[in-house]
Amino acid sequence: MNASMKNRLRIPALLAVLVLSGNSALAAEVGENWTKHCASCHGKEGKGDTKAGKKADAKDLTDPKYQASFTDEQMFKQIKDGMKDAKGKEKMKPFGGILSDDEINALVKHVRGLKQ
Ligand code: HEC
């Protein structure tokens, strides 16, 4: 196959992927944000079993009981405003300046999807 044929195929193939996977553009972005900003502590799957996660005492986000202990609103607020422990030491930094409200909302949904 020559280069111009490849180029002609590329765009329809890309459109097919977008159509078949619904809102894949958004999902890819959420996945990227999770990997970039969250997975260092929470792990790719949300188990919190990374070195930084253990150090910070991140809980297991795949655990339905843990997930039931906070609402979507609380989650949104915590991602946006961050979280401190009883002594005022930062456990999770605020992401409000880094992520838009839409991106945070998408992450809230992403976290719910980690539940097993
Ligand atoms: C520096 C490590 C660290 C990073 C990075 C981090 N978190 Fe956390 N997160 C924590 C810790 C620690 C807790 C547990 C706090 C507790 O309950 O004691 C937590 C708790 C949570 C919870 C539980 C919600 C609640 O209301 O109790 C959610 C959801 C969450 N994080 C989502 C995220 C998302 C989304 C990101 C990325 C935008 C992120 N975290 C980045 C450390 C981190």
Short mmCIF file of C-alpha atoms and ligand atoms in Angstrom, two decimals:
data_model
loop_
_atom_site.label_atom_id
_atom_site.label_comp_id
_atom_site.label_asym_id
_atom_site.label_seq_id
_atom_site.Cartn_x
_atom_site.Cartn_y
_atom_site.Cartn_z
CA MET A 1 0.00 0.00 0.00
CA ASN A 2 1.40 3.43 -0.86
CA ALA A 3 1.33 6.46 1.42
CA SER A 4 -1.64 8.22 -0.16
CA MET A 5 -3.79 5.10 0.18
CA LYS A 6 -2.86 4.87 3.84
CA ASN A 7 -3.89 8.48 4.37
CA ARG A 8 -7.23 7.89 2.69
CA LEU A 9 -7.94 5.00 5.02
CA ARG A 10 -6.81 6.72 8.17
CA ILE A 11 -9.65 9.24 8.54
CA PRO A 12 -12.58 6.82 8.03
CA ALA A 13 -10.90 4.40 10.44
CA LEU A 14 -10.59 7.13 13.06
CA LEU A 15 -14.23 8.14 12.63
CA ALA A 16 -15.31 4.52 12.98
CA VAL A 17 -13.45 4.23 16.28
CA LEU A 18 -15.05 7.42 17.59
CA VAL A 19 -18.55 6.36 16.55
CA LEU A 20 -18.25 2.79 17.82
CA SER A 21 -16.96 3.75 21.23
CA GLY A 22 -19.48 6.54 21.91
CA ASN A 23 -17.83 9.28 23.95
CA SER A 24 -14.37 7.81 23.62
CA ALA A 25 -12.80 11.24 23.26
CA LEU A 26 -13.93 12.11 26.77
CA ALA A 27 -13.04 8.69 28.18
CA ALA A 28 -9.52 8.89 26.82
CA GLU A 29 -9.08 12.25 28.43
CA VAL A 30 -10.31 11.01 31.82
CA GLY A 31 -8.01 8.04 31.60
CA GLU A 32 -5.14 10.36 30.83
CA ASN A 33 -5.97 12.62 33.76
CA TRP A 34 -6.25 9.63 36.06
CA THR A 35 -2.88 8.28 34.93
CA LYS A 36 -1.22 11.66 35.10
CA HIS A 37 -2.62 13.07 38.35
CA CYS A 38 -4.09 10.25 40.40
CA ALA A 39 -2.54 6.88 39.66
CA SER A 40 0.73 7.67 41.46
CA CYS A 41 -1.14 7.30 44.78
CA HIS A 42 -4.33 5.47 43.86
CA GLY A 43 -2.82 3.05 41.34
CA LYS A 44 -4.06 2.39 37.82
CA GLU A 45 -6.90 0.23 39.14
CA GLY A 46 -7.63 2.38 42.19
CA LYS A 47 -6.38 -0.03 44.82
CA GLY A 48 -4.03 2.53 46.35
CA ASP A 49 -1.27 -0.05 46.51
CA THR A 50 1.52 2.11 45.09
CA LYS A 51 4.49 3.22 47.13
CA ALA A 52 3.18 6.80 47.35
CA GLY A 53 -0.35 5.51 48.02
CA LYS A 54 0.79 3.41 50.96
CA LYS A 55 2.81 6.29 52.34
CA ALA A 56 -0.16 8.66 52.07
CA ASP A 57 -2.53 5.93 53.35
CA ALA A 58 -4.79 5.93 50.30
CA LYS A 59 -7.72 3.57 50.68
CA ASP A 60 -8.92 0.93 48.24
CA LEU A 61 -11.23 2.67 45.75
CA THR A 62 -12.29 -0.69 44.29
CA ASP A 63 -13.95 -1.54 47.63
CA PRO A 64 -17.74 -0.96 47.39
CA LYS A 65 -17.94 -0.25 51.14
CA TYR A 66 -15.36 2.51 50.87
CA GLN A 67 -17.12 3.89 47.80
CA ALA A 68 -20.40 3.95 49.73
CA SER A 69 -18.79 6.10 52.44
CA PHE A 70 -18.79 9.26 50.32
CA THR A 71 -21.21 10.89 47.89
CA ASP A 72 -20.40 12.20 44.42
CA GLU A 73 -20.61 15.73 45.82
CA GLN A 74 -18.08 14.94 48.57
CA MET A 75 -15.80 13.32 46.04
CA PHE A 76 -16.00 16.32 43.72
CA LYS A 77 -15.22 18.69 46.58
CA GLN A 78 -12.32 16.60 47.81
CA ILE A 79 -10.72 16.38 44.35
CA LYS A 80 -11.23 20.09 43.79
CA ASP A 81 -10.28 21.37 47.24
CA GLY A 82 -7.96 18.61 48.45
CA MET A 83 -7.96 16.82 51.78
CA LYS A 84 -6.06 17.26 55.03
CA ASP A 85 -5.74 14.88 57.96
CA ALA A 86 -6.83 15.75 61.51
CA LYS A 87 -3.50 17.47 62.14
CA GLY A 88 -3.85 19.61 59.03
CA LYS A 89 -1.25 17.69 57.04
CA GLU A 90 -2.15 17.48 53.35
CA LYS A 91 -3.23 14.00 52.23
CA MET A 92 -4.36 14.91 48.75
CA LYS A 93 -3.59 18.22 47.13
CA PRO A 94 -6.35 20.39 45.62
CA PHE A 95 -6.71 19.86 41.88
CA GLY A 96 -9.02 22.86 41.39
CA GLY A 97 -6.32 24.95 39.71
CA ILE A 98 -5.18 22.10 37.49
CA LEU A 99 -8.43 20.44 36.38
CA SER A 100 -11.66 22.03 35.18
CA ASP A 101 -15.00 21.21 36.86
CA ASP A 102 -15.89 19.10 33.81
CA GLU A 103 -12.68 17.12 34.15
CA ILE A 104 -13.32 16.61 37.86
CA ASN A 105 -16.88 15.45 37.16
CA ALA A 106 -15.49 12.97 34.65
CA LEU A 107 -13.03 11.72 37.28
CA VAL A 108 -15.86 11.26 39.79
CA LYS A 109 -17.56 8.97 37.25
CA HIS A 110 -14.25 7.26 36.54
CA VAL A 111 -13.75 6.54 40.26
CA ARG A 112 -17.27 5.02 40.49
CA GLY A 113 -16.27 2.77 37.60
CA LEU A 114 -13.33 1.38 39.59
CA LYS A 115 -15.70 -0.26 42.08
CA GLN A 116 -15.65 -4.06 41.91
C1 HEC B 1 -0.47 12.27 47.05
C2 HEC B 1 -1.33 11.12 46.86
C3 HEC B 1 -2.67 11.30 46.18
C4 HEC B 1 -2.93 11.74 44.90
C5 HEC B 1 -1.93 12.19 43.85
C6 HEC B 1 -4.37 11.69 44.74
N1 HEC B 1 -4.96 11.23 45.88
FE1 HEC B 1 -6.94 10.81 46.14
N2 HEC B 1 -6.58 10.32 48.09
C7 HEC B 1 -5.34 10.23 48.68
C8 HEC B 1 -5.49 9.75 50.04
C9 HEC B 1 -4.33 9.54 51.02
C10 HEC B 1 -6.87 9.55 50.24
C11 HEC B 1 -7.55 8.98 51.47
C12 HEC B 1 -7.89 10.02 52.46
C13 HEC B 1 -8.54 9.33 53.64
O1 HEC B 1 -9.70 8.94 53.50
O2 HEC B 1 -7.87 9.20 54.65
C14 HEC B 1 -7.53 9.90 48.99
C15 HEC B 1 -8.89 9.82 48.79
C16 HEC B 1 -9.49 9.93 47.57
C17 HEC B 1 -10.88 9.67 47.32
C18 HEC B 1 -11.90 9.27 48.36
C19 HEC B 1 -12.96 10.33 48.41
C20 HEC B 1 -13.46 10.79 49.73
O3 HEC B 1 -14.30 11.72 49.69
O4 HEC B 1 -13.05 10.29 50.80
C21 HEC B 1 -11.09 9.88 46.00
C22 HEC B 1 -12.39 9.73 45.22
C23 HEC B 1 -9.83 10.31 45.42
N3 HEC B 1 -8.87 10.32 46.39
C24 HEC B 1 -9.66 10.64 44.11
C25 HEC B 1 -8.49 11.15 43.57
C26 HEC B 1 -8.37 11.67 42.24
C27 HEC B 1 -9.48 11.72 41.22
C28 HEC B 1 -7.08 12.08 42.10
C29 HEC B 1 -6.44 12.74 40.88
C30 HEC B 1 -7.06 13.94 40.38
C31 HEC B 1 -6.39 11.81 43.35
N4 HEC B 1 -7.28 11.26 44.22
C32 HEC B 1 -5.04 12.05 43.58
C33 HEC B 1 -4.13 10.51 48.08
C34 HEC B 1 -3.96 10.98 46.79
#
